Coordinates of C-alpha atoms and ligand atoms in Angstrom, one line a residue:
M11 CA 0.3 -0.2 -0.2
Y12 CA 1.5 3.0 -1.4
D13 CA 1.0 6.7 0.9
L14 CA 0.5 8.0 -2.3
I15 CA -0.2 7.6 -6.5
V16 CA 0.3 10.7 -8.6
V17 CA -0.6 10.4 -12.1
G18 CA 1.3 12.0 -14.7
G19 CA 4.7 12.8 -14.8
G20 CA 4.0 16.4 -16.4
P21 CA 4.8 19.3 -14.9
A22 CA 1.8 18.8 -12.2
G23 CA 2.6 15.6 -11.5
L24 CA 6.7 15.9 -11.3
T25 CA 6.3 18.8 -9.3
A26 CA 3.9 16.8 -6.6
T27 CA 5.9 13.7 -6.4
V28 CA 9.6 15.6 -5.8
Y29 CA 7.6 17.6 -3.0
A30 CA 6.2 13.9 -1.7
I31 CA 9.5 12.6 -1.9
R32 CA 10.7 15.1 0.1
K33 CA 8.0 14.8 3.0
R34 CA 9.3 11.0 3.0
L35 CA 5.8 9.7 2.0
N36 CA 6.4 6.0 0.3
V37 CA 5.2 7.8 -3.7
L38 CA 4.6 6.3 -6.8
M39 CA 4.3 8.5 -9.9
I40 CA 2.5 6.9 -12.3
S41 CA 2.9 8.1 -15.9
K42 CA 3.0 7.8 -19.9
D43 CA 5.9 9.7 -20.2
L44 CA 8.1 12.1 -17.9
G45 CA 8.2 16.4 -18.6
G46 CA 4.7 15.7 -20.3
K47 CA 3.5 19.2 -22.5
T48 CA 6.9 20.5 -22.1
N49 CA 8.1 17.8 -24.2
Y50 CA 6.8 20.0 -27.0
R51 CA 8.2 22.9 -28.0
L52 CA 7.3 26.1 -30.7
A53 CA 9.8 26.7 -33.6
L54 CA 10.1 29.7 -35.1
P55 CA 12.6 31.3 -37.1
W56 CA 12.4 35.2 -35.2
I57 CA 12.1 33.2 -32.1
E58 CA 14.9 33.3 -28.9
D59 CA 14.7 31.1 -26.5
Y60 CA 14.5 34.4 -23.8
Q61 CA 11.4 35.0 -25.4
V62 CA 9.4 32.7 -23.9
I63 CA 8.1 31.7 -20.4
R64 CA 8.9 27.9 -20.6
G65 CA 9.5 27.2 -16.6
L66 CA 12.2 24.2 -17.9
E67 CA 14.2 25.2 -15.2
I68 CA 12.1 23.9 -12.7
V69 CA 10.6 20.9 -14.8
N70 CA 14.5 19.6 -16.0
K71 CA 15.2 19.6 -12.4
F72 CA 12.0 17.2 -11.2
R73 CA 12.1 15.2 -13.8
S74 CA 16.3 14.8 -13.7
E75 CA 15.6 13.7 -10.2
L76 CA 12.3 11.2 -11.3
E77 CA 14.8 9.7 -13.7
Y78 CA 17.4 8.7 -11.6
L79 CA 14.8 7.5 -8.4
K80 CA 13.4 4.8 -10.7
F81 CA 11.7 3.2 -7.4
A82 CA 9.6 6.5 -7.3
R83 CA 8.0 5.9 -11.1
H84 CA 6.6 3.5 -13.6
M85 CA 5.9 4.4 -16.9
E86 CA 2.6 2.9 -18.2
P87 CA -0.8 4.6 -18.3
V88 CA -3.7 4.9 -15.6
E89 CA -6.8 2.7 -17.6
R90 CA -9.5 3.3 -13.9
I91 CA -8.9 4.6 -10.5
D92 CA -11.3 3.0 -7.7
Q93 CA -12.4 3.9 -4.1
A94 CA -11.2 1.3 -1.9
E95 CA -11.3 0.0 1.8
N96 CA -8.6 2.2 2.8
G97 CA -8.7 4.3 0.0
F98 CA -7.9 4.0 -3.5
M99 CA -7.1 0.9 -5.8
V100 CA -5.3 2.6 -9.6
H101 CA -5.8 -0.1 -12.3
T102 CA -2.8 0.1 -15.1
H103 CA -3.5 -0.5 -18.6
G104 CA -1.1 -3.8 -17.7
G105 CA -3.5 -5.1 -15.6
G106 CA -1.6 -3.8 -12.4
E107 CA -3.9 -2.7 -9.2
L108 CA -2.3 -0.2 -7.0
Q109 CA -3.1 0.5 -3.9
S110 CA -2.4 3.3 -2.1
K111 CA -4.1 6.1 0.6
A112 CA -4.5 8.9 -1.3
V113 CA -4.2 9.9 -5.3
I114 CA -2.9 13.6 -6.8
I115 CA -4.6 13.2 -10.5
A116 CA -2.3 15.5 -13.0
S117 CA -3.1 13.8 -16.6
G118 CA -2.9 16.7 -18.4
T119 CA -5.7 17.5 -21.4
K120 CA -5.2 15.9 -25.1
Q121 CA -5.1 18.6 -27.8
Q122 CA -7.7 17.8 -30.6
R123 CA -6.4 17.2 -34.2
L124 CA -7.1 19.4 -37.4
L125 CA -6.2 15.8 -39.3
V126 CA -5.6 17.1 -42.7
P127 CA -2.6 17.0 -45.1
G128 CA 0.4 18.8 -43.9
E129 CA -0.1 19.2 -40.3
K130 CA 2.2 15.9 -38.9
Q131 CA 4.7 18.2 -40.8
F132 CA 4.5 21.3 -39.3
I133 CA 3.4 21.0 -36.0
M134 CA 5.1 23.1 -33.8
R135 CA 7.0 24.8 -37.1
G136 CA 4.9 27.3 -37.7
L137 CA 1.7 25.4 -36.8
C138 CA 1.1 26.0 -32.5
Y139 CA -1.3 25.2 -29.9
S140 CA -1.4 27.7 -27.3
A141 CA -1.8 31.6 -28.1
L142 CA -1.6 32.0 -24.3
S143 CA 2.1 31.2 -24.7
Y144 CA 3.3 32.0 -27.5
A145 CA 0.6 35.2 -29.3
P146 CA 3.5 38.1 -28.4
L147 CA 5.6 36.8 -30.6
F148 CA 3.3 37.5 -33.9
I149 CA 3.8 41.3 -33.5
D150 CA 3.0 42.0 -36.9
R151 CA 2.6 39.4 -38.4
K152 CA 0.0 37.5 -40.5
T153 CA -2.0 34.6 -38.4
V154 CA -4.2 31.8 -38.5
V155 CA -7.0 30.7 -35.3
V156 CA -8.2 27.6 -35.5
G157 CA -10.9 26.3 -33.5
E158 CA -15.1 25.9 -32.5
G159 CA -15.4 27.4 -29.0
D160 CA -14.2 30.0 -26.7
L161 CA -10.6 29.1 -26.7
A162 CA -10.6 30.0 -29.8
L163 CA -12.0 33.3 -29.9
R164 CA -10.0 34.2 -26.5
S165 CA -7.1 33.1 -28.5
A166 CA -7.6 35.4 -31.7
A167 CA -8.7 38.4 -29.4
E168 CA -5.0 37.9 -28.1
L169 CA -3.4 38.0 -31.3
A170 CA -5.3 40.9 -32.7
T171 CA -3.8 42.9 -29.7
V172 CA -0.3 42.6 -31.7
A173 CA -0.9 40.7 -35.0
K174 CA -0.9 42.4 -39.0
H175 CA -3.6 40.1 -38.8
V176 CA -5.9 37.4 -38.0
H177 CA -8.4 34.8 -39.9
L178 CA -10.5 33.1 -37.2
I179 CA -11.9 29.9 -39.0
G180 CA -14.6 28.0 -37.4
L181 CA -16.5 29.8 -34.9
S182 CA -19.9 30.4 -35.3
G183 CA -23.2 31.3 -33.7
D184 CA -23.7 31.8 -29.8
T185 CA -19.9 32.5 -29.7
L186 CA -19.4 35.1 -32.0
S187 CA -22.3 36.7 -30.3
S188 CA -20.4 37.0 -27.0
V189 CA -18.7 40.7 -26.6
L190 CA -15.6 39.3 -27.3
G191 CA -17.1 38.1 -30.5
K192 CA -18.6 41.4 -31.5
K193 CA -15.0 42.8 -30.4
L194 CA -13.1 40.9 -33.2
A195 CA -15.7 41.3 -35.5
D196 CA -15.5 44.9 -35.1
S197 CA -11.5 44.6 -35.4
E198 CA -10.3 46.1 -38.6
N199 CA -7.0 43.3 -38.6
V200 CA -9.6 40.3 -37.9
T201 CA -11.1 38.5 -40.8
I202 CA -14.2 36.2 -39.5
L203 CA -14.4 33.1 -41.7
E204 CA -17.4 31.6 -40.0
G205 CA -18.5 28.2 -41.0
Y206 CA -15.2 27.3 -42.8
S207 CA -12.7 24.6 -42.4
V208 CA -9.4 24.0 -42.7
T209 CA -8.0 21.7 -45.8
E210 CA -4.4 21.8 -46.1
V211 CA -1.5 23.5 -43.9
K212 CA 1.5 24.1 -46.3
G213 CA 4.9 25.9 -46.4
N214 CA 8.8 25.4 -46.3
G215 CA 10.2 24.3 -43.7
F216 CA 7.9 26.0 -41.3
A217 CA 3.9 26.2 -42.2
N218 CA 3.1 29.3 -44.1
Q219 CA 0.2 29.1 -45.7
V220 CA -3.2 27.0 -45.1
N221 CA -5.5 25.9 -47.7
V222 CA -9.5 26.8 -46.7
Q223 CA -13.0 26.1 -48.0
S224 CA -16.4 27.8 -47.4
P225 CA -19.6 26.7 -46.2
D226 CA -20.4 25.7 -50.2
G227 CA -17.1 24.2 -51.2
T228 CA -14.6 27.1 -52.4
A229 CA -11.0 26.5 -51.6
E230 CA -9.0 29.5 -50.9
T231 CA -5.7 29.8 -49.9
I232 CA -4.2 32.1 -46.6
E233 CA -0.4 33.6 -46.1
A234 CA 0.0 32.8 -42.1
E235 CA 3.1 33.2 -40.2
G236 CA 1.3 31.8 -37.5
T237 CA -1.8 29.2 -37.6
F238 CA -3.0 28.4 -33.8
I239 CA -4.9 25.3 -33.4
E240 CA -7.1 26.5 -30.6
M241 CA -10.3 23.3 -30.5
N242 CA -10.9 22.9 -27.2
L243 CA -8.9 20.6 -24.8
I244 CA -10.0 17.5 -23.6
P245 CA -9.3 16.6 -20.7
N246 CA -7.8 13.4 -19.2
S247 CA -10.2 12.4 -16.4
Q248 CA -11.4 10.0 -17.7
M249 CA -9.8 7.4 -15.4
V250 CA -11.8 9.2 -12.3
K251 CA -15.1 10.2 -14.2
D252 CA -17.5 7.8 -12.5
F253 CA -17.4 9.4 -8.8
V254 CA -15.3 12.5 -9.2
E255 CA -17.0 15.9 -10.1
L256 CA -16.6 17.5 -13.0
D257 CA -17.4 20.4 -14.7
D258 CA -19.5 21.1 -17.8
Q259 CA -15.8 20.5 -19.9
D260 CA -14.5 17.3 -18.0
R261 CA -12.5 19.3 -16.1
I262 CA -12.0 17.7 -12.6
K263 CA -13.7 20.5 -10.0
V264 CA -10.7 21.4 -6.9
D265 CA -10.9 24.1 -4.5
C266 CA -7.9 26.4 -3.1
Y267 CA -6.8 23.1 -1.6
A268 CA -6.2 21.2 -4.7
R269 CA -9.4 18.6 -3.3
T270 CA -11.4 16.9 -5.2
N271 CA -15.4 16.5 -4.0
V272 CA -14.0 12.8 -2.9
P273 CA -11.6 12.8 0.8
G274 CA -7.7 11.5 -0.3
L275 CA -8.3 12.4 -4.3
F276 CA -6.4 15.8 -5.4
A277 CA -6.1 16.8 -8.9
A278 CA -3.3 19.7 -10.5
G279 CA -2.7 21.0 -13.6
D280 CA -4.2 21.0 -16.9
V281 CA -6.8 18.4 -15.9
T282 CA -8.4 20.6 -13.8
D283 CA -10.8 23.8 -13.4
S284 CA -8.3 26.2 -11.8
Y285 CA -7.3 28.5 -14.4
A286 CA -4.8 29.1 -16.9
E287 CA -2.9 26.4 -18.7
Q288 CA 0.5 27.4 -18.6
V289 CA 3.7 24.9 -17.0
L290 CA 4.5 27.8 -14.2
V291 CA 0.9 27.6 -13.1
A292 CA 0.9 23.9 -13.6
V293 CA 4.1 23.5 -11.2
G294 CA 2.4 25.6 -8.2
E295 CA -0.8 23.6 -8.3
G296 CA 1.6 20.1 -8.1
A297 CA 3.1 21.6 -4.8
K298 CA -0.1 22.6 -3.5
A299 CA -1.5 19.5 -4.2
S300 CA 0.9 17.4 -3.0
L301 CA 1.5 19.7 0.9
S302 CA -2.4 19.2 0.5
A303 CA -2.1 15.8 0.1
Y304 CA 0.0 15.7 3.2
D305 CA -2.3 16.4 5.5
Y306 CA -4.5 14.8 4.7
L307 CA -2.4 12.1 5.2
L308 CA -1.0 13.4 8.5
P309 CA -3.3 11.5 10.9
L310 CA -2.9 7.8 8.4
L311 CA 0.9 7.9 9.1
Ligands
FAD430 C1 2.5 22.7 -27.6 C2 2.4 23.5 -26.5 C3 2.7 24.2 -26.2 C4 3.1 24.9 -24.8 N1 3.9 25.8 -24.2 C5 3.8 26.5 -23.3 C6 5.2 27.6 -22.7 O1 6.1 27.7 -23.5 N2 5.3 28.0 -21.4 C7 4.3 27.3 -20.8 O2 4.3 28.2 -19.2 N3 2.9 26.6 -21.2 C8 3.1 26.3 -22.8 N4 2.2 25.4 -22.4 C9 1.5 25.1 -21.8 C10 2.0 23.8 -20.9 O3 2.2 23.0 -21.7 C11 0.6 22.9 -19.8 O4 0.1 24.3 -19.3 C12 1.4 22.2 -18.2 O5 2.2 21.1 -19.3 C13 0.4 21.2 -18.0 O6 1.2 20.6 -17.0 P1 0.4 19.2 -16.5 O7 1.8 18.9 -15.8 O8 -1.2 19.8 -15.8 O9 0.3 18.5 -17.7 P2 0.9 17.5 -18.9 O10 2.0 18.7 -19.2 O11 -0.3 17.6 -19.8 O12 1.1 16.3 -18.2 C14 0.4 15.5 -18.5 C15 0.8 14.1 -17.9 O13 0.0 12.9 -17.7 C16 0.6 11.9 -18.7 N5 -0.8 11.2 -18.4 C17 -1.5 11.9 -19.5 N6 -3.0 10.3 -19.4 C18 -2.4 9.3 -18.3 C19 -2.7 8.2 -18.0 N7 -4.5 7.9 -18.8 N8 -2.1 7.2 -17.2 C20 -0.6 8.0 -16.8 N9 -0.4 9.1 -17.2 C21 -0.7 9.8 -18.1 C22 0.8 12.5 -19.5 O14 1.8 11.9 -20.6 C23 1.6 14.0 -19.1 O15 3.5 13.1 -18.4 C24 2.0 24.6 -24.1 C25 0.8 23.5 -24.5 C26 1.0 23.0 -25.2 C27 0.0 22.2 -26.7

């Protein structure tokens, strides 16, 4: 029986695990990889590394520690978590069953893909996720935002404050009638292509063109130095969906102590409903979840 199992080896999970090791808990991190989304980095011909807040110094430090401490990690997907008599039973993909008094879920989110020609070739080479992280790099540049929901709307609004032009593809209806939607519709440097879809991404080393199709089938090519895929994120929360409270986007609901509605079950990082998908936020939330789990465990140690 472990004191604590942490699911996920991204910024939130790594931080939570290292904090638990420092507190001398009997902790196991179970993850598909080490580093999570910090393994993706946007490359652009004009980017200088200092311009982006990546938070890698702390993540790489914790990652190295987990690489060294083999006993504290297990590399395999978690399929399901059940409530058990004295805590939780964690079921892994290979059929393993691991028991723990407390669990921290730090399993992040999945990005939706465009599934068009050119996507694989140019991903993170001009074709990007996370305008939240990279929009300020596109001063006076032509950009495209693809997405159907609030994330695309927000991303287009941020890009519109700096970019030469933003083409917004995929939004429609209610989202466009919001305050931000109306502001974008009135912006001179924004073109909203309602109901359009992307058919191909093209480039030369880096993505620089997006082929789109209108609802009546007309094809068009848009020049863009940056294309942002901002389709809503899919939280990796399925493993606890049967007994933990999720919000309307399937994110795990947590309070300011990183507690879920289930005693002993905590969550941190992008998989939760806490604000802002950023590395340093996930690191902070991971630290908080671990300290909170420690306080929960104190009477049981
Ligand atoms: C392309 C891209 C670029 C970004 N650039 C920046 C940036 O420059 N600066 C910045 O601050 N933020 C950036 N972000 C956002 C940032 O990466 C995330 O907010 C952060 O990584 C979230 O950390 P996390 O630990 O919550 O989740 P993740 O980093 O997503 O980690 C989740 C972990 O859980 C594991 N996992 C998932 N499902 C399971 C399962 N079933 N079983 C076991 N393990 C599982 C994964 O393997 C992974 O290790 C970027 C995001 C993207 C997509």
